[in-house]
Each structure stands twice: as structure tokens, then as C-alpha cells.
Coordinates of C-alpha atoms in Angstrom, one line a residue:
Chain A
M1 CA -89.9 -82.5 -160.7
I2 CA -88.1 -85.1 -161.8
A3 CA -85.5 -85.1 -158.6
F4 CA -88.6 -85.1 -156.7
A5 CA -90.0 -88.2 -158.4
K6 CA -86.7 -90.2 -158.0
R7 CA -86.3 -89.3 -154.6
A8 CA -89.7 -90.4 -153.6
R9 CA -89.4 -93.7 -155.2
L10 CA -86.0 -94.0 -153.6
F11 CA -87.9 -93.0 -150.1
A12 CA -90.3 -95.4 -150.8
L13 CA -87.6 -98.5 -151.7
E14 CA -86.4 -97.5 -148.5
L15 CA -89.4 -98.6 -146.6
I16 CA -90.8 -101.2 -148.5
V17 CA -88.0 -103.7 -147.2
P18 CA -88.5 -103.3 -144.0
V19 CA -91.9 -103.4 -143.8
A20 CA -92.2 -106.1 -145.9
L21 CA -90.0 -108.7 -143.6
L22 CA -91.9 -106.9 -140.3
V23 CA -95.1 -108.1 -142.1
L24 CA -93.4 -111.3 -143.0
W25 CA -92.5 -111.5 -139.4
W26 CA -95.7 -110.9 -138.3
F27 CA -97.5 -113.3 -140.2
A28 CA -94.7 -115.8 -139.8
S29 CA -94.8 -116.3 -136.6
K30 CA -98.4 -115.8 -135.9
D31 CA -99.7 -119.5 -134.5
S32 CA -96.0 -119.7 -133.1
T33 CA -95.8 -121.6 -130.3
S34 CA -92.4 -121.5 -129.9
P35 CA -90.7 -120.2 -126.1
Y36 CA -87.6 -118.8 -128.0
F37 CA -89.7 -117.6 -131.6
P38 CA -93.2 -115.7 -129.9
P39 CA -96.1 -114.4 -132.4
L40 CA -95.0 -110.7 -133.2
S41 CA -98.4 -109.9 -131.6
E42 CA -97.5 -110.7 -128.7
S43 CA -94.4 -109.2 -128.4
W44 CA -95.3 -106.2 -129.6
Q45 CA -98.5 -106.0 -127.0
E46 CA -95.9 -106.5 -123.8
F47 CA -93.9 -103.4 -125.8
K48 CA -96.5 -101.5 -125.7
N49 CA -97.6 -102.6 -121.8
V50 CA -94.0 -102.3 -120.5
Y51 CA -92.6 -99.2 -122.4
I52 CA -95.6 -96.7 -123.1
W53 CA -95.1 -94.8 -121.1
D54 CA -94.1 -95.8 -117.6
G55 CA -90.9 -97.7 -118.5
F56 CA -89.9 -95.5 -121.2
R57 CA -89.8 -92.6 -118.4
D58 CA -88.1 -95.1 -115.5
D59 CA -85.4 -97.1 -117.6
V60 CA -85.0 -95.2 -120.8
L61 CA -85.2 -91.5 -120.9
A62 CA -83.9 -91.5 -116.5
V63 CA -81.7 -93.9 -116.8
S64 CA -80.5 -94.6 -120.1
L65 CA -80.7 -92.0 -122.5
K66 CA -79.3 -89.4 -119.6
H67 CA -76.3 -91.0 -119.4
F68 CA -75.6 -91.1 -123.4
I69 CA -76.6 -87.8 -123.3
V70 CA -74.0 -86.4 -120.4
G71 CA -71.5 -89.3 -121.7
F72 CA -71.7 -88.8 -125.7
V73 CA -71.6 -84.5 -124.9
V74 CA -68.7 -84.9 -122.9
G75 CA -66.8 -87.5 -125.2
V76 CA -67.7 -85.4 -128.1
S77 CA -66.1 -82.2 -126.9
V78 CA -63.5 -83.9 -125.4
G79 CA -62.7 -85.8 -128.2
F80 CA -62.8 -82.3 -130.4
A81 CA -61.1 -80.4 -128.4
V82 CA -57.8 -82.9 -128.5
G83 CA -58.1 -83.5 -131.7
L84 CA -58.1 -79.7 -132.9
L85 CA -54.9 -79.6 -130.6
I86 CA -53.3 -82.5 -132.1
G87 CA -54.2 -81.9 -135.3
L88 CA -53.0 -77.7 -135.1
S89 CA -49.3 -79.6 -133.4
D90 CA -47.2 -82.0 -134.5
R91 CA -45.4 -82.1 -131.0
A92 CA -48.7 -82.9 -128.7
R93 CA -49.2 -85.4 -132.2
R94 CA -46.4 -87.0 -131.2
N95 CA -46.4 -86.8 -127.7
L96 CA -50.1 -88.2 -127.3
A97 CA -49.3 -91.3 -130.4
P98 CA -48.8 -94.0 -128.2
L99 CA -52.0 -93.0 -125.8
T100 CA -54.3 -92.8 -128.4
E101 CA -53.2 -96.0 -130.7
F102 CA -53.4 -97.5 -127.4
F103 CA -56.9 -96.5 -126.7
R104 CA -58.4 -96.8 -130.3
A105 CA -57.0 -100.4 -130.6
T106 CA -58.8 -101.6 -127.3
P107 CA -62.8 -102.2 -127.3
I108 CA -64.2 -100.0 -124.5
V109 CA -66.3 -102.8 -123.4
A110 CA -63.3 -104.8 -122.8
L111 CA -62.8 -101.4 -120.1
I112 CA -65.9 -102.5 -118.2
P113 CA -64.8 -104.7 -115.4
A114 CA -61.7 -103.0 -114.5
A115 CA -63.9 -99.7 -114.5
L116 CA -66.4 -101.1 -112.4
I117 CA -63.9 -102.1 -109.4
M118 CA -62.6 -98.4 -109.8
V119 CA -65.6 -96.5 -110.0
G120 CA -68.5 -98.3 -108.7
P121 CA -72.3 -98.8 -110.6
G122 CA -73.6 -95.8 -111.5
M123 CA -73.8 -92.6 -113.4
T124 CA -70.4 -91.9 -113.2
L125 CA -69.3 -95.5 -114.5
E126 CA -71.6 -94.9 -117.7
A127 CA -71.5 -91.9 -118.8
G128 CA -67.6 -92.2 -118.5
L129 CA -67.6 -95.0 -120.9
I130 CA -70.2 -93.6 -123.1
A131 CA -67.4 -91.0 -123.4
L132 CA -64.4 -93.1 -123.7
G133 CA -66.5 -95.0 -126.3
T134 CA -67.0 -91.5 -128.4
N135 CA -64.4 -90.2 -127.6
W136 CA -61.6 -91.7 -130.0
S137 CA -63.4 -91.3 -133.4
V138 CA -64.0 -87.6 -132.7
M139 CA -60.2 -86.8 -132.0
L140 CA -58.8 -89.2 -134.3
N141 CA -61.2 -87.8 -137.3
T142 CA -60.5 -84.3 -136.3
A143 CA -57.0 -84.0 -135.8
D144 CA -57.1 -85.6 -139.6
G145 CA -59.8 -83.3 -140.9
V146 CA -57.1 -80.4 -139.6
R147 CA -54.4 -81.6 -140.7
G148 CA -55.8 -82.1 -144.3
V149 CA -57.2 -78.1 -144.2
D150 CA -55.8 -76.5 -147.4
P151 CA -52.7 -74.5 -147.3
V152 CA -53.7 -72.7 -149.6
M153 CA -56.7 -71.5 -147.9
I154 CA -55.1 -71.3 -144.8
D155 CA -52.4 -68.7 -146.9
S156 CA -55.1 -66.8 -147.9
A157 CA -56.7 -66.3 -144.7
R158 CA -53.2 -65.0 -143.3
A159 CA -53.0 -63.0 -146.4
Y160 CA -55.8 -61.3 -145.2
G161 CA -54.6 -60.8 -141.9
L162 CA -57.0 -63.4 -139.8
S163 CA -54.8 -63.9 -136.6
R164 CA -54.0 -67.2 -135.5
S165 CA -57.3 -67.6 -133.2
Q166 CA -59.1 -66.0 -136.2
Q167 CA -57.7 -68.4 -138.4
I168 CA -58.8 -71.5 -136.3
R169 CA -62.1 -70.5 -135.7
K170 CA -63.4 -68.8 -139.1
I171 CA -60.9 -71.6 -141.6
I172 CA -59.7 -74.2 -140.2
I173 CA -62.5 -75.5 -138.3
P174 CA -65.0 -74.8 -140.8
A175 CA -62.9 -76.7 -143.3
A176 CA -62.4 -79.9 -140.9
M177 CA -66.2 -79.8 -139.8
P178 CA -67.0 -82.6 -142.4
Q179 CA -64.4 -84.9 -140.7
V180 CA -65.1 -84.5 -137.8
L181 CA -68.9 -84.7 -138.1
A182 CA -67.6 -88.4 -139.9
G183 CA -66.1 -89.0 -136.7
V184 CA -69.2 -88.0 -134.4
Q185 CA -71.6 -90.3 -136.5
V186 CA -69.3 -93.3 -136.0
A187 CA -69.3 -92.4 -132.4
V188 CA -72.9 -92.1 -132.2
A189 CA -72.9 -95.7 -133.6
L190 CA -70.9 -96.5 -131.0
G191 CA -72.0 -94.7 -128.0
I192 CA -75.4 -96.7 -128.5
A193 CA -73.7 -99.6 -128.3
V194 CA -71.7 -98.7 -125.1
M195 CA -75.0 -97.6 -123.6
V196 CA -76.7 -100.9 -123.9
V197 CA -73.7 -102.8 -123.2
A198 CA -72.7 -101.2 -119.8
N199 CA -76.7 -101.3 -119.1
M200 CA -76.6 -104.9 -118.9
F201 CA -73.3 -105.6 -117.1
V202 CA -73.3 -103.0 -114.3
S203 CA -76.5 -101.9 -114.0
T204 CA -79.9 -102.8 -112.7
E205 CA -81.7 -100.4 -114.3
G206 CA -81.7 -99.3 -117.6
I207 CA -83.0 -100.5 -121.4
G208 CA -80.2 -102.9 -121.6
Y209 CA -80.5 -104.8 -118.0
R210 CA -84.6 -104.6 -118.6
V211 CA -83.6 -107.0 -121.7
V212 CA -80.9 -108.9 -119.8
E213 CA -83.5 -109.3 -116.7
A214 CA -86.4 -110.6 -119.4
Q215 CA -84.0 -113.2 -120.9
V216 CA -82.5 -114.1 -116.9
N217 CA -86.4 -114.7 -116.3
F218 CA -86.9 -116.7 -119.8
D219 CA -89.1 -114.0 -121.0
P220 CA -88.9 -113.8 -124.5
K221 CA -91.7 -111.3 -125.5
G222 CA -89.7 -109.0 -122.9
S223 CA -86.3 -109.4 -124.6
W224 CA -88.3 -108.7 -128.1
A225 CA -90.3 -106.0 -126.6
G226 CA -86.1 -104.1 -124.7
I227 CA -84.9 -104.7 -128.4
F228 CA -87.7 -102.7 -129.7
M229 CA -87.3 -100.3 -127.9
I230 CA -83.0 -100.4 -127.8
A231 CA -84.1 -100.0 -132.3
L232 CA -86.2 -97.2 -131.5
I233 CA -83.7 -95.0 -129.9
G234 CA -81.1 -96.0 -132.2
L235 CA -83.7 -94.8 -134.9
V236 CA -84.5 -91.3 -133.3
I237 CA -81.1 -90.7 -132.5
T238 CA -79.6 -91.5 -136.0
V239 CA -82.1 -88.9 -137.2
I240 CA -81.9 -86.2 -135.2
Y241 CA -77.9 -86.7 -136.3
N242 CA -78.7 -86.5 -139.6
T243 CA -80.3 -83.7 -139.2
I244 CA -77.9 -81.6 -137.7
H245 CA -75.5 -83.0 -140.1
N246 CA -77.6 -81.8 -143.4
R247 CA -77.7 -78.9 -141.8
L248 CA -74.4 -77.6 -140.8
L249 CA -72.7 -79.5 -144.3
A250 CA -75.3 -78.4 -146.7
W251 CA -72.3 -76.8 -148.7
H252 CA -70.4 -79.5 -149.1
R253 CA -72.4 -82.2 -150.5
G254 CA -73.1 -79.1 -153.1
W255 CA -68.8 -78.7 -153.3
R256 CA -68.2 -82.6 -153.3
G257 CA -70.7 -82.7 -156.2
T258 CA -68.7 -79.8 -158.0
A259 CA -65.4 -80.2 -157.5
G260 CA -62.7 -81.2 -160.0
T261 CA -65.4 -79.7 -162.4
N262 CA -64.3 -76.7 -163.1
Chain B
M1 CA -24.9 -62.0 -170.3
D2 CA -26.0 -59.3 -172.4
T3 CA -25.7 -55.5 -171.2
T4 CA -29.2 -55.4 -170.7
T5 CA -29.2 -57.6 -167.8
A6 CA -30.0 -55.5 -164.5
S7 CA -27.0 -55.8 -162.1
A8 CA -28.6 -56.5 -158.5
S9 CA -27.4 -53.2 -157.0
E10 CA -29.5 -50.7 -159.7
A11 CA -32.9 -51.3 -159.5
P12 CA -34.9 -51.1 -162.9
A13 CA -36.5 -47.8 -162.1
P14 CA -40.4 -47.7 -162.3
A15 CA -41.7 -46.4 -165.7
A16 CA -43.6 -43.7 -164.4
G17 CA -41.2 -42.3 -162.6
G18 CA -43.2 -42.0 -159.4
Q19 CA -42.6 -42.7 -155.9
P20 CA -41.8 -46.1 -155.4
I21 CA -44.3 -47.7 -153.3
L22 CA -43.0 -51.1 -153.4
Q23 CA -39.1 -51.8 -153.2
V24 CA -37.3 -55.1 -153.3
R25 CA -33.9 -55.3 -152.8
D26 CA -31.6 -58.3 -153.3
L27 CA -34.3 -60.1 -151.9
G28 CA -33.7 -64.3 -151.9
V29 CA -35.0 -67.2 -150.4
T30 CA -33.6 -70.4 -149.5
Y31 CA -35.9 -73.6 -148.9
G32 CA -33.7 -76.4 -147.0
S33 CA -30.4 -75.9 -146.2
G34 CA -26.8 -77.6 -146.9
K35 CA -27.0 -80.2 -150.0
D36 CA -30.8 -80.1 -150.3
A37 CA -30.9 -76.1 -150.6
V38 CA -33.3 -74.6 -153.2
H39 CA -32.4 -71.5 -154.0
A40 CA -36.2 -70.7 -154.9
V41 CA -35.2 -66.7 -155.3
G42 CA -31.6 -66.1 -155.9
N43 CA -31.1 -62.0 -155.4
L44 CA -33.9 -60.0 -156.6
T45 CA -34.3 -55.6 -157.1
F46 CA -37.1 -54.0 -158.4
D47 CA -39.4 -51.1 -157.8
V48 CA -42.9 -50.5 -158.7
A49 CA -44.4 -47.3 -158.4
A50 CA -47.7 -46.2 -157.2
G51 CA -50.2 -46.4 -159.3
E52 CA -48.1 -49.0 -161.5
F53 CA -49.2 -52.2 -163.3
V54 CA -45.9 -54.4 -163.2
C55 CA -46.1 -57.8 -164.9
I56 CA -43.5 -60.9 -164.2
V57 CA -42.8 -63.1 -166.2
G58 CA -40.0 -65.9 -165.9
P59 CA -39.2 -69.8 -167.0
S60 CA -41.4 -72.2 -164.9
G61 CA -39.5 -72.8 -161.7
C62 CA -38.3 -69.7 -161.0
G63 CA -39.8 -69.0 -158.0
K64 CA -42.4 -66.3 -159.0
T65 CA -45.0 -67.5 -156.0
T66 CA -42.1 -67.8 -153.6
L67 CA -41.5 -64.1 -154.4
L68 CA -45.4 -63.0 -154.0
K69 CA -45.1 -64.8 -150.6
A70 CA -42.5 -63.6 -149.4
L71 CA -44.1 -59.9 -150.7
A72 CA -47.2 -60.7 -148.9
G73 CA -45.5 -61.6 -145.5
L74 CA -46.2 -65.2 -145.8
I75 CA -42.7 -66.3 -145.9
T76 CA -39.6 -64.5 -144.2
P77 CA -36.8 -64.2 -146.9
T78 CA -33.9 -65.8 -146.5
R79 CA -31.7 -62.9 -147.9
G80 CA -32.3 -59.6 -148.2
E81 CA -35.9 -56.9 -148.3
A82 CA -38.5 -55.9 -149.3
A83 CA -40.7 -52.8 -148.1
I84 CA -43.9 -51.2 -148.8
S85 CA -44.5 -47.5 -148.4
G86 CA -41.1 -47.5 -147.0
K87 CA -42.3 -49.9 -144.3
R88 CA -40.2 -53.3 -144.4
V89 CA -42.6 -55.9 -144.7
T90 CA -42.4 -58.3 -141.9
G91 CA -45.5 -60.2 -141.9
P92 CA -49.2 -59.9 -143.8
R93 CA -50.5 -56.4 -143.8
P94 CA -53.5 -54.2 -144.4
D95 CA -52.1 -52.4 -147.4
L96 CA -51.6 -55.6 -149.3
A97 CA -53.8 -57.9 -150.7
L98 CA -53.5 -61.2 -152.6
V99 CA -54.8 -63.1 -155.5
F100 CA -54.4 -66.9 -155.7
Q101 CA -54.2 -69.0 -159.0
D102 CA -56.3 -71.7 -157.8
Y103 CA -59.8 -70.2 -156.7
T104 CA -61.3 -73.4 -155.8
R105 CA -58.5 -73.7 -152.9
S106 CA -58.5 -69.7 -151.7
L107 CA -62.3 -69.5 -151.7
M108 CA -63.9 -71.2 -148.6
P109 CA -66.5 -73.2 -149.8
W110 CA -68.7 -73.0 -146.9
L111 CA -69.4 -69.1 -147.4
S112 CA -71.6 -67.4 -149.6
V113 CA -70.0 -65.2 -152.4
R114 CA -70.9 -62.4 -149.9
K115 CA -69.1 -63.8 -147.0
N116 CA -65.7 -64.8 -148.9
V117 CA -66.1 -61.4 -149.6
T118 CA -66.6 -59.6 -146.3
F119 CA -64.7 -62.8 -144.2
P120 CA -61.1 -60.4 -144.2
L121 CA -63.3 -57.2 -143.5
E122 CA -64.4 -59.3 -140.5
A123 CA -61.3 -59.9 -139.0
K124 CA -60.5 -56.1 -139.5
R125 CA -63.7 -55.7 -137.4
L126 CA -65.2 -53.2 -139.7
P127 CA -68.8 -51.9 -138.9
K128 CA -71.2 -54.5 -140.3
A129 CA -72.9 -51.8 -143.0
E130 CA -69.1 -50.5 -143.9
Q131 CA -68.7 -54.4 -144.4
H132 CA -71.7 -55.0 -146.6
E133 CA -71.0 -51.6 -148.3
R134 CA -67.4 -52.6 -149.8
A135 CA -68.7 -56.1 -150.5
Q136 CA -71.4 -54.9 -152.4
A137 CA -69.5 -51.9 -154.2
A138 CA -66.7 -54.8 -155.0
L139 CA -69.0 -57.4 -156.1
D140 CA -70.9 -54.8 -158.3
E141 CA -67.5 -53.9 -159.7
V142 CA -66.6 -57.7 -161.1
G143 CA -69.7 -57.9 -162.6
L144 CA -71.3 -60.4 -159.6
T145 CA -74.4 -58.0 -158.7
G146 CA -76.9 -60.9 -158.2
F147 CA -74.6 -63.7 -157.2
E148 CA -74.3 -62.6 -153.3
D149 CA -75.8 -65.3 -152.1
K150 CA -74.5 -67.9 -154.3
Y151 CA -71.5 -70.2 -153.0
P152 CA -68.6 -70.0 -155.2
W153 CA -68.9 -73.5 -156.1
Q154 CA -71.8 -73.0 -158.1
L155 CA -70.7 -70.7 -160.1
S156 CA -68.3 -70.4 -163.5
G157 CA -64.4 -71.2 -163.0
G158 CA -64.1 -67.4 -164.1
M159 CA -66.8 -65.8 -162.0
Q160 CA -65.0 -67.8 -159.1
Q161 CA -61.7 -65.8 -159.8
R162 CA -64.0 -62.6 -160.2
V163 CA -65.0 -63.4 -156.0
A164 CA -61.7 -63.9 -155.3
I165 CA -60.8 -60.7 -157.2
A166 CA -63.7 -58.8 -155.5
R167 CA -62.7 -59.8 -152.0
A168 CA -59.2 -58.6 -152.6
V169 CA -60.9 -55.0 -154.0
A170 CA -63.2 -54.9 -150.9
Y171 CA -60.0 -55.2 -148.9
Q172 CA -58.8 -52.1 -150.4
P173 CA -55.2 -52.7 -150.2
S174 CA -52.1 -50.1 -151.6
V175 CA -50.7 -52.9 -153.7
L176 CA -52.2 -55.7 -154.9
L177 CA -50.8 -59.5 -156.0
M178 CA -51.8 -61.9 -158.4
D179 CA -50.2 -65.1 -158.6
E180 CA -51.1 -66.3 -162.3
P181 CA -54.7 -65.2 -161.3
F182 CA -55.8 -66.4 -165.2
A183 CA -54.1 -69.8 -165.5
A184 CA -57.3 -71.9 -164.7
V185 CA -59.7 -70.4 -167.0
D186 CA -60.0 -71.3 -170.6
A187 CA -59.2 -68.1 -173.4
Q188 CA -62.4 -66.1 -173.6
V189 CA -62.9 -65.7 -170.0
R190 CA -59.3 -65.2 -169.8
A191 CA -59.6 -62.3 -171.8
D192 CA -62.7 -60.9 -169.9
L193 CA -60.7 -61.1 -166.7
E194 CA -57.9 -59.6 -168.1
D195 CA -59.9 -56.1 -169.0
L196 CA -61.5 -56.7 -165.6
V197 CA -58.3 -56.4 -163.9
L198 CA -57.2 -53.3 -165.6
R199 CA -60.4 -51.7 -165.4
V200 CA -60.2 -52.8 -161.7
Q201 CA -56.5 -50.6 -161.8
R202 CA -58.0 -48.0 -163.4
D203 CA -60.9 -47.1 -160.9
T204 CA -58.9 -48.1 -157.9
D205 CA -55.9 -46.8 -158.7
V206 CA -54.2 -49.8 -157.1
T207 CA -51.0 -51.2 -157.7
V208 CA -50.8 -54.2 -159.1
L209 CA -48.2 -57.0 -159.3
L210 CA -49.3 -59.6 -161.7
V211 CA -47.2 -63.0 -162.0
T212 CA -47.8 -64.8 -165.2
H213 CA -46.1 -67.4 -167.1
D214 CA -48.0 -65.8 -170.3
I215 CA -45.8 -63.3 -172.2
D216 CA -48.7 -61.8 -174.5
E217 CA -50.6 -61.6 -171.3
S218 CA -47.6 -59.4 -169.2
V219 CA -47.2 -57.1 -172.1
Y220 CA -51.1 -56.5 -173.0
L221 CA -51.8 -55.8 -169.0
G222 CA -48.4 -54.4 -167.8
R223 CA -46.9 -50.9 -167.9
R224 CA -43.7 -52.8 -167.5
V225 CA -43.0 -56.2 -168.0
I226 CA -39.9 -57.7 -165.3
A227 CA -38.0 -60.7 -167.0
L228 CA -36.6 -63.2 -164.4
S229 CA -34.1 -65.0 -164.8
H230 CA -33.4 -69.0 -164.3
R231 CA -32.6 -70.3 -160.7
P232 CA -31.1 -68.5 -158.7
T233 CA -33.8 -66.0 -160.1
T234 CA -32.5 -62.4 -161.0
V235 CA -34.0 -59.7 -162.9
R236 CA -33.1 -60.5 -165.9
R237 CA -34.7 -57.5 -167.8
S238 CA -37.6 -54.6 -167.4
F239 CA -39.1 -53.9 -170.5
D240 CA -41.4 -50.8 -170.5
V241 CA -44.9 -51.5 -172.5
P242 CA -45.1 -48.4 -174.7
L243 CA -49.0 -49.5 -175.2
P244 CA -51.4 -46.4 -174.2
Y245 CA -54.5 -47.5 -171.6
P246 CA -56.7 -48.2 -171.7
R247 CA -56.0 -51.5 -173.7
N248 CA -57.8 -53.3 -176.3
Q249 CA -58.0 -57.3 -177.0
L250 CA -58.2 -56.0 -180.6
T251 CA -56.1 -53.2 -181.9
T252 CA -53.8 -53.4 -178.9
R253 CA -52.9 -57.1 -179.5
A254 CA -52.5 -56.0 -183.3
D255 CA -50.2 -53.0 -182.7
P256 CA -47.0 -53.9 -183.9
A257 CA -45.4 -52.1 -180.9
F258 CA -47.1 -55.1 -179.3
I259 CA -45.9 -57.7 -181.4
D260 CA -42.8 -56.7 -181.4
L261 CA -42.8 -56.3 -178.1
R262 CA -44.2 -59.9 -176.8
T263 CA -41.0 -61.1 -179.5
E264 CA -38.4 -59.7 -177.7
V265 CA -39.7 -61.0 -174.3
L266 CA -40.3 -64.4 -175.4
R267 CA -36.8 -64.3 -177.3
M268 CA -35.4 -63.8 -173.7
I269 CA -37.0 -65.8 -172.0
Q270 CA -36.5 -69.1 -174.9
E271 CA -32.7 -68.0 -174.6
E272 CA -32.8 -68.2 -170.6
R273 CA -34.6 -71.9 -170.9
L274 CA -32.2 -73.0 -173.7
A275 CA -29.3 -71.7 -171.6
H276 CA -30.7 -73.9 -168.6
A277 CA -31.7 -76.9 -170.3
G278 CA -31.0 -79.9 -169.2
T279 CA -30.3 -78.4 -165.4
S280 CA -32.5 -78.7 -162.2
G281 CA -34.5 -75.7 -163.2
D282 CA -37.4 -77.2 -165.3
V283 CA -38.2 -79.9 -162.5
V284 CA -38.3 -78.7 -159.1
E285 CA -41.5 -76.4 -160.1
G286 CA -42.7 -78.5 -156.9
A287 CA -40.4 -76.6 -154.8
E288 CA -42.6 -73.3 -155.0
R289 CA -45.3 -75.5 -153.4
P290 CA -45.4 -74.3 -149.8
Q291 CA -43.3 -76.4 -147.2
G292 CA -42.7 -75.0 -143.9
T293 CA -44.0 -72.1 -144.6

């Protein structure tokens, strides 16, 4: 009961700040005549007009989110597979190190101009950029997680006759999962950012493009409406991610809480 | 050296005089090479009879963990060989189970207690029903009935080591190796676990080879105690324990024969330590940890 009350209070606290800021914004901007700072009520109205539901369907679902999902799935899968290989094999790690270091140090958005010339605009380009953007954090975290699996755990699996592939599937991957998901968490944030930026620069549709379009047409309300949409997309994806994370790693929180106490 | 030191060529015979199930011949393990070589195990020869309970004691850093890993087929000995039921150990095998000292590292924290016991059986591709049956029987045997669906980290240290023991029991090995299995728990729990292992050994007739640094424990548990020398490790001496089973924490430990024997073993280990005081021995404990295995 106490734990529940405490959690409810924390949750309320978490909500209070954003809600208070919104209320403050609503009233502070109520009588604003500045073209750069429209009343929140008007931006909200614009949001409803544009994005509920036609804009949501045409720009968000059909373009931005589709690119995000394709790119994210490809990026995370490739990152996981290569990370596993690097974590398991010293030779693979040595051979791939220069490449991984180079790409890790390069902001993916810097590749947009070159990629646009090579690939041309469209789904392939945007999903590809998102895949590149999400790939590295998953790969490097997976490799670290795999290398960090306790050798005693692997020895017990070996002693009990698990084949190499059984060791990988039943011991190494689950043991590395907390770090893999830490990489995925970073990838979620990076993927959303790349999705928006790619829309902005190489597209004539999609949520990022709508924001830029509004800005070019000197339409701050439209810009704000787009920003609300982006924030909502980010929020929903994060909530989905957290749900999956908590389900997969329910054991991890408890285990970490008790580690070293007995 | 005194006359009781076993020479490499003549294996300390099992007390029971039964068929040896485990034969170790001139076994040696060296980590590294050249100037940096660490002779973790020098030259070991001994036999263990089927159904026997043998404890191995020795000064710290004498390569006890390395020995068990070589017997379990986790590392390949540099010299000599070990054989179980007449077949040379070349890798992990289905008739041998190993219980590690540190249950927090050998139990899988993402698996329930039951799953921790069944995963080796799953790997063996036993039918689901049999996996379940064996796991339940083993968990009942170690007193964990009702904890099957908990995670290991929700249990106390002693109960976690019971899970590790249940996993070994459910595997139904003919040889059970235990590497200082009670070193991480407090004294009361330790006594309970000692009696648990004695009971398991009696019930299943499994052959147990248990490594410990606790001399009282070795005498309390074993039918025989094999004392190892300092590095490079050899069998210093094999003691027959003249105490009847079942053993009892109160009466066995108060038995004059118990006290005489533990004093004798202790004296020998201390001599061994003093003889090597200041040499490399005590500081190379870390060399027992896995490296390049």
C-alpha cells in the first residue's frame, strides 16, 4: 500500500510539471499578437485541423512512421546481429573496429547530402538513414553486453552440455539483453531525430517537411502544430518501447536490486 | 618428504575398494608458457570409487578449481588425463555435473528456479514431462518445494545454492563435482547444506568429489580426504575417514576420531604452507580464474 501511494505520488509529480507548463503557456499566450508567438489555443486548433485525421494519415502514417518502422527494424536487426558477432569473435571485432569507430563518430545527419545524391529522395533514402542512425548504438551495446557475460555462467552452461548455439541462444543473448536494450533505447531517440531531419531536408511530404513548409510560408501556428505532432509521436514510441523493455527485463530490475546483498 | 607422500605412479586407492569411477593420471595444467607459465596443477594421480564421497583440501592457490575444471572437461589438461567410467574426459559429458562456489554467477537471474533446474535437461532434449518430473523431484529433495516459480535472486544465499544443487541432482550424473559449494554462506546455513549434500549422496548414490578449504568440513563430509601439496600441486596424502555414516553435526564433530583426524590434516596443510611461505604460492590465487579457457 505504501509503495503504491508512493508511486502514485511520483506519477502525479511527473504529471504536474508538464501540465503546469502547458497551463502557463495557454494563459501567457492568450492575448498574444506577436506573429512568432501565437496563442496556444490557435496552434492547438491548427493541430486539430491539420492532423486529426487527414494529415496524420497522409504525412505521419504513410510517410514518416512507415520510414521510421522500416529503418528502425532494419537498423536494430543488423546492429544486433553484427554486435553479437563482434562480441563473440575477437577477430571480427579487430577487423570491424576502424569501421565502427568511424561511423560512431560521424553524426548520421552529416551523411544526408551525400546520400541524397547517391540514392535520391524517397523511402529507401529515409529508411536507410534511420537504419544507419539506429544501427551503431545497438551494435556497440550488444557487443559490449555479449563480451561482458560472466564466464562462470558460460562455464556452467558448458558443463551441463549446452552446445555453442544453445549457449548463445539460452545464456549469452538473455544475459546481454539489458545492454542490448540500452542500445535500443538510444536508437529510439536517434531514429526519431533522423526521421524528422530526413523529412525536413530530402522530402516533400512527411511530418518534418510540414514543419519546414509552415516555416517557409511564415505560418508559426502550422509549425507549432507539427511540433506537437512530433512530440506525440516521440511520446507514443517511447511508451511502447518502455512497455516492451519492462516486460523483457522484469527480472533485471529485481536482480540488480538484490545483487551483492546476499 | 615423509613416507606418507604418495608418489605420482601409485594412485591413492579408494577406501571402499570398489571399482574406480574416476581415474586421474599424472594430470597437469599449465597456464601460459615460457617465463610466465603458471603450473596451476603439477602432477595429480588418484582414484575415486563409485559411490564414494571424497573431499579435496589444499593450501590456497594450489589449483583446486583448475583441477575440477579439467575433470569437468571445461579445460584441456596440459599433461596426463582423467577418465570417468573408463572413458577419457575430452569435454563436458552427460554423466558429470558441476556445482560452482558462486551461485550468483552460475544461476541464470532471468530464469525461474524451476527453469534454472530444467535448462540442462532442455538442452539434452528430454521430453517436457520428464524435465518437469526430474526438476520437481530434485527441488523437493533439496527442500525448495513451493519456490519453483521464484527467481533465484528472490531467495537467500543458502537457498540459491540449493537451486544449484537441485540442478545437478536433476541432471542425474554419476559423478558430482563441487567447488567450495558452501564458501559463500554463513555457518548455520553451511551446516544445513553439508547435511543436505550428505543426504543427496546417500539417496542417489552419486559419486561426489568436493573441493573445500575448510578442513573440518572435509573430514565431516568425506569418506576420504585427499590433501594436496603446494604448487606445483601433487597429492600430498590421502586420509581414510574412520567415521560412520550417517554423520551428525553434533556427535560426529565431537567424536575423538574426528578431532584427531582434522588435527592431523590441519597440521599437514600448515606444514605445507610454512614450507612455502614467502614463495609465489599464496599470491597467485587469481591464476585459478578462467583465462583463455
